[in-house]
Coordinates of N, CA and C in Angstrom, one line a residue:
M1 N -83.9 70.7 -157.3 CA -85.1 71.5 -157.4 C -85.2 72.1 -158.8
I2 N -86.4 72.0 -159.4 CA -86.6 72.5 -160.8 C -87.0 74.0 -160.7
S3 N -86.4 74.8 -161.5 CA -86.9 76.2 -161.5 C -87.9 76.4 -162.6
D4 N -88.8 77.3 -162.4 CA -89.9 77.6 -163.3 C -90.0 79.1 -163.5
P5 N -89.3 79.6 -164.6 CA -89.3 81.1 -164.8 C -90.7 81.7 -165.1
I6 N -91.6 80.9 -165.7 CA -92.9 81.4 -165.9 C -93.6 81.6 -164.6
A7 N -93.6 80.6 -163.7 CA -94.2 80.7 -162.4 C -93.6 81.9 -161.6
D8 N -92.3 82.1 -161.8 CA -91.7 83.2 -161.1 C -92.2 84.5 -161.6
M9 N -92.4 84.7 -162.9 CA -93.0 85.9 -163.5 C -94.4 86.1 -163.0
L10 N -95.2 85.1 -163.0 CA -96.6 85.2 -162.6 C -96.7 85.6 -161.1
T11 N -95.8 85.0 -160.3 CA -95.7 85.4 -158.9 C -95.3 86.9 -158.7
T12 N -94.4 87.3 -159.5 CA -93.9 88.7 -159.5 C -95.1 89.6 -159.8
I13 N -95.9 89.3 -160.8 CA -97.1 90.1 -161.2 C -98.1 90.1 -160.1
R14 N -98.4 88.9 -159.5 CA -99.4 88.8 -158.4 C -98.9 89.6 -157.2
N15 N -97.7 89.5 -156.8 CA -97.2 90.2 -155.6 C -97.1 91.7 -155.9
G16 N -96.8 92.1 -157.1 CA -96.7 93.5 -157.5 C -98.1 94.1 -157.4
G17 N -99.1 93.4 -157.8 CA -100.5 93.9 -157.8 C -101.0 94.0 -156.3
A18 N -100.6 93.0 -155.5 CA -101.0 93.0 -154.1 C -100.4 94.2 -153.4
A19 N -99.2 94.6 -153.8 CA -98.4 95.7 -153.1 C -98.8 97.0 -153.8
K20 N -99.7 97.0 -154.8 CA -100.1 98.2 -155.5 C -98.9 98.9 -156.3
N21 N -98.0 98.1 -156.7 CA -96.9 98.6 -157.5 C -97.4 98.9 -158.9
K22 N -96.8 100.0 -159.5 CA -97.2 100.3 -160.9 C -96.3 99.5 -161.9
I23 N -95.1 99.3 -161.5 CA -94.1 98.6 -162.4 C -93.5 97.5 -161.6
V24 N -93.3 96.3 -162.2 CA -92.5 95.2 -161.7 C -91.5 94.8 -162.8
E25 N -90.5 94.1 -162.3 CA -89.4 93.7 -163.3 C -89.2 92.2 -163.1
T26 N -88.8 91.6 -164.3 CA -88.5 90.1 -164.3 C -87.4 89.9 -165.3
P27 N -86.6 88.9 -165.1 CA -85.6 88.6 -166.1 C -86.2 88.2 -167.5
T28 N -85.6 88.5 -168.6 CA -86.2 88.3 -169.9 C -86.1 86.8 -170.4
S29 N -87.0 86.5 -171.2 CA -87.0 85.2 -172.0 C -88.1 85.4 -173.1
K30 N -87.9 84.6 -174.1 CA -88.9 84.7 -175.2 C -90.3 84.3 -174.8
I31 N -90.4 83.2 -174.0 CA -91.7 82.8 -173.6 C -92.4 83.8 -172.7
K32 N -91.7 84.5 -171.9 CA -92.3 85.5 -171.0 C -92.8 86.7 -171.9
L33 N -92.0 87.0 -172.9 CA -92.4 88.1 -173.8 C -93.7 87.8 -174.5
E34 N -93.8 86.5 -174.9 CA -95.0 86.1 -175.6 C -96.2 86.1 -174.7
I35 N -96.0 85.6 -173.4 CA -97.1 85.6 -172.4 C -97.6 87.1 -172.2
L36 N -96.6 88.0 -172.0 CA -96.9 89.4 -171.8 C -97.7 90.0 -172.9
K37 N -97.3 89.6 -174.2 CA -98.1 90.1 -175.3 C -99.5 89.7 -175.3
V38 N -99.8 88.4 -174.9 CA -101.2 88.0 -174.8 C -101.9 88.7 -173.6
L39 N -101.2 88.9 -172.5 CA -101.8 89.7 -171.4 C -102.1 91.1 -171.8
K40 N -101.2 91.8 -172.5 CA -101.5 93.1 -173.0 C -102.6 93.2 -174.0
D41 N -102.6 92.3 -174.9 CA -103.7 92.2 -175.9 C -105.1 92.0 -175.3
S42 N -105.1 91.2 -174.2 CA -106.3 90.9 -173.5 C -106.6 91.9 -172.4
L43 N -105.8 93.0 -172.3 CA -106.1 94.2 -171.4 C -105.9 93.8 -169.9
Y44 N -105.0 92.9 -169.6 CA -104.7 92.5 -168.2 C -103.5 93.3 -167.7
I45 N -102.7 93.8 -168.6 CA -101.6 94.7 -168.2 C -101.6 95.9 -169.1
T46 N -101.0 97.0 -168.6 CA -101.0 98.2 -169.5 C -100.0 98.1 -170.6
D47 N -98.7 97.6 -170.2 CA -97.7 97.6 -171.2 C -96.5 96.8 -170.6
Y48 N -95.5 96.5 -171.5 CA -94.2 95.9 -171.0 C -93.1 96.4 -171.9
K49 N -91.9 96.5 -171.4 CA -90.8 97.0 -172.1 C -89.6 96.2 -171.8
L50 N -88.8 95.9 -172.8 CA -87.5 95.2 -172.6 C -86.4 96.2 -172.5
E51 N -85.7 96.1 -171.3 CA -84.6 97.0 -171.1 C -83.4 96.2 -170.5
D52 N -82.3 96.0 -171.2 CA -81.1 95.4 -170.7 C -81.3 94.1 -169.9
R53 N -81.9 93.1 -170.7 CA -82.1 91.7 -170.1 C -83.1 91.7 -169.0
V54 N -83.9 92.8 -168.8 CA -85.0 92.8 -167.8 C -86.2 93.3 -168.5
I55 N -87.3 92.7 -168.2 CA -88.6 93.1 -168.7 C -89.3 94.0 -167.6
K56 N -89.7 95.2 -168.0 CA -90.5 96.0 -167.1 C -92.0 95.8 -167.4
I57 N -92.8 95.4 -166.5 CA -94.2 95.2 -166.7 C -95.0 96.3 -166.0
F58 N -95.8 97.0 -166.8 CA -96.6 98.0 -166.2 C -98.0 97.5 -165.9
L59 N -98.3 97.4 -164.6 CA -99.5 96.7 -164.1 C -100.7 97.6 -164.3
K60 N -101.9 97.0 -164.4 CA -103.1 97.8 -164.7 C -104.1 97.7 -163.5
Y61 N -104.6 98.9 -163.2 CA -105.6 99.0 -162.1 C -106.9 99.7 -162.6
Y62 N -108.0 99.3 -161.9 CA -109.3 99.9 -162.2 C -109.8 100.4 -160.9
D63 N -110.1 101.6 -160.7 CA -110.5 102.2 -159.4 C -109.7 101.7 -158.3
K64 N -108.4 101.8 -158.4 CA -107.3 101.5 -157.4 C -107.3 100.0 -157.1
D65 N -108.0 99.1 -157.8 CA -108.0 97.7 -157.7 C -107.2 97.1 -158.8
F66 N -106.4 96.1 -158.5 CA -105.6 95.4 -159.5 C -106.5 94.6 -160.4
V67 N -106.4 94.8 -161.7 CA -107.3 94.1 -162.7 C -107.2 92.6 -162.6
I68 N -106.1 92.0 -162.3 CA -105.9 90.6 -162.2 C -106.3 90.1 -160.8
Q69 N -107.4 89.4 -160.7 CA -107.9 88.9 -159.4 C -107.1 87.7 -159.0
R70 N -106.8 86.9 -160.0 CA -106.0 85.6 -159.7 C -105.2 85.3 -161.0
I71 N -104.0 84.8 -160.8 CA -103.2 84.4 -161.9 C -102.5 83.1 -161.4
K72 N -102.7 82.0 -162.1 CA -102.3 80.7 -161.6 C -101.6 79.9 -162.7
R73 N -100.5 79.3 -162.4 CA -99.7 78.4 -163.3 C -100.5 77.1 -163.4
I74 N -100.7 76.6 -164.6 CA -101.4 75.3 -164.7 C -100.4 74.2 -165.1
S75 N -99.8 74.3 -166.2 CA -98.8 73.3 -166.6 C -97.5 73.6 -166.0
K76 N -96.9 72.7 -165.3 CA -95.6 72.9 -164.6 C -94.5 72.1 -165.2
P77 N -93.3 72.4 -164.9 CA -92.2 71.6 -165.4 C -92.3 70.1 -165.1
G78 N -92.7 69.7 -163.9 CA -92.9 68.3 -163.5 C -94.1 67.7 -164.0
V79 N -95.2 68.5 -164.2 CA -96.5 67.9 -164.7 C -97.0 68.8 -165.8
R80 N -96.8 68.4 -167.0 CA -97.3 69.2 -168.1 C -98.8 68.9 -168.4
I81 N -99.6 69.9 -168.7 CA -101.0 69.7 -168.9 C -101.3 70.1 -170.4
Y82 N -101.7 69.1 -171.1 CA -102.1 69.3 -172.6 C -103.5 69.1 -172.7
R83 N -104.2 69.8 -173.6 CA -105.6 69.7 -173.9 C -105.8 69.8 -175.4
K84 N -106.8 69.0 -175.8 CA -107.3 69.2 -177.2 C -108.2 70.4 -177.2
S85 N -108.5 70.9 -178.4 CA -109.3 72.1 -178.5 C -110.7 72.0 -177.7
K86 N -111.3 70.8 -177.9 CA -112.6 70.6 -177.2 C -112.4 70.4 -175.7
G87 N -111.2 70.1 -175.2 CA -111.0 69.9 -173.8 C -110.6 71.2 -173.1
I88 N -110.4 72.3 -173.8 CA -110.0 73.5 -173.2 C -111.3 74.2 -172.7
K89 N -111.5 74.3 -171.4 CA -112.7 74.8 -170.8 C -112.6 76.3 -170.6
K90 N -113.8 76.9 -170.5 CA -113.8 78.4 -170.2 C -113.5 78.6 -168.8
T91 N -112.8 79.7 -168.5 CA -112.4 80.0 -167.1 C -113.5 80.9 -166.6
L92 N -114.1 80.5 -165.4 CA -115.2 81.3 -164.8 C -116.3 81.7 -165.8
G93 N -116.7 80.7 -166.6 CA -117.8 80.9 -167.5 C -117.5 82.0 -168.6
G94 N -116.2 82.1 -168.9 CA -115.8 83.1 -169.9 C -115.4 84.4 -169.4
H95 N -115.4 84.6 -168.0 CA -114.9 85.9 -167.4 C -113.4 86.0 -167.3
G96 N -112.7 84.9 -167.4 CA -111.3 84.8 -167.3 C -110.7 84.2 -168.6
M97 N -109.5 83.9 -168.5 CA -108.9 83.2 -169.7 C -107.7 82.3 -169.4
Q98 N -107.4 81.4 -170.3 CA -106.2 80.6 -170.2 C -105.3 81.0 -171.3
I99 N -104.0 80.8 -171.1 CA -103.0 81.0 -172.1 C -102.5 79.6 -172.5
V100 N -102.7 79.3 -173.8 CA -102.4 78.0 -174.4 C -101.2 78.1 -175.4
S101 N -100.2 77.2 -175.2 CA -99.1 77.2 -176.2 C -99.5 76.2 -177.3
T102 N -99.7 76.7 -178.5 CA -100.1 75.8 -179.6 C -99.0 75.8 -180.6
P103 N -99.2 74.9 -181.7 CA -98.2 75.0 -182.8 C -98.1 76.3 -183.5
K104 N -99.2 77.1 -183.4 CA -99.2 78.4 -184.0 C -98.7 79.5 -183.1
G105 N -98.2 79.2 -181.9 CA -97.8 80.2 -180.9 C -98.7 80.2 -179.7
L106 N -98.5 81.2 -178.8 CA -99.3 81.4 -177.7 C -100.6 82.1 -178.0
M107 N -101.7 81.7 -177.4 CA -103.0 82.4 -177.7 C -103.9 82.1 -176.5
T108 N -105.0 82.9 -176.5 CA -106.0 82.7 -175.4 C -106.8 81.4 -175.7
D109 N -107.5 80.9 -174.6 CA -108.3 79.7 -174.8 C -109.4 80.0 -175.8
N110 N -110.0 81.2 -175.9 CA -111.0 81.4 -176.9 C -110.4 81.3 -178.3
Q111 N -109.2 81.9 -178.6 CA -108.6 81.8 -179.9 C -108.3 80.3 -180.2
A112 N -107.8 79.6 -179.2 CA -107.5 78.2 -179.5 C -108.7 77.4 -179.9
R113 N -109.8 77.6 -179.2 CA -111.1 76.9 -179.5 C -111.6 77.3 -180.9
K114 N -111.5 78.6 -181.3 CA -111.9 79.0 -182.6 C -111.1 78.4 -183.7
E115 N -109.8 78.3 -183.5 CA -108.9 77.8 -184.5 C -108.8 76.3 -184.4
K116 N -109.5 75.7 -183.4 CA -109.5 74.2 -183.2 C -108.1 73.7 -183.0
M117 N -107.4 74.4 -182.1 CA -106.0 74.1 -181.8 C -105.9 73.7 -180.4
G118 N -105.3 72.6 -180.1 CA -105.0 72.2 -178.7 C -103.6 72.6 -178.4
G119 N -103.2 72.3 -177.2 CA -101.8 72.6 -176.8 C -101.6 72.5 -175.3
E120 N -100.5 73.1 -174.8 CA -100.2 73.1 -173.4 C -100.8 74.3 -172.7
V121 N -101.6 74.0 -171.7 CA -102.3 75.1 -170.9 C -101.2 75.7 -169.9
L122 N -100.7 76.9 -170.2 CA -99.7 77.4 -169.4 C -100.2 78.0 -168.1
C123 N -101.3 78.8 -168.2 CA -101.8 79.5 -167.0 C -103.2 80.0 -167.2
E124 N -103.8 80.4 -166.1 CA -105.2 81.0 -166.2 C -105.2 82.3 -165.4
I125 N -106.0 83.2 -165.9 CA -106.1 84.5 -165.3 C -107.6 84.9 -165.2
W126 N -107.9 85.6 -164.1 CA -109.2 86.2 -164.0 C -109.2 87.3 -163.0

């Protein structure tokens, strides 16, 4: 069986939001830190901190509702999904976002389209 640390982190965030937790923890990795930076910059999480090989993720709520309605892994270890910049579609007509791994690093789908960069579509959030 293939493990997928990114999917595990997304599931931890999803379950933490459903349980109304303020903070969730996940083992650390560089790619997870980059994903969390994009989520924080896009205002989907409040903050994250690295503490002793564990990342603490501070979840964000609005009127007691979890800000993230859905978070879904797109490209998986067994089936990688790559898109050209023109092939990256808007999520929910622009109300959500996708995180894309490009040669210039991780960025949102909007940034990737503006910079005309394609790449691997890691996940989508709304």
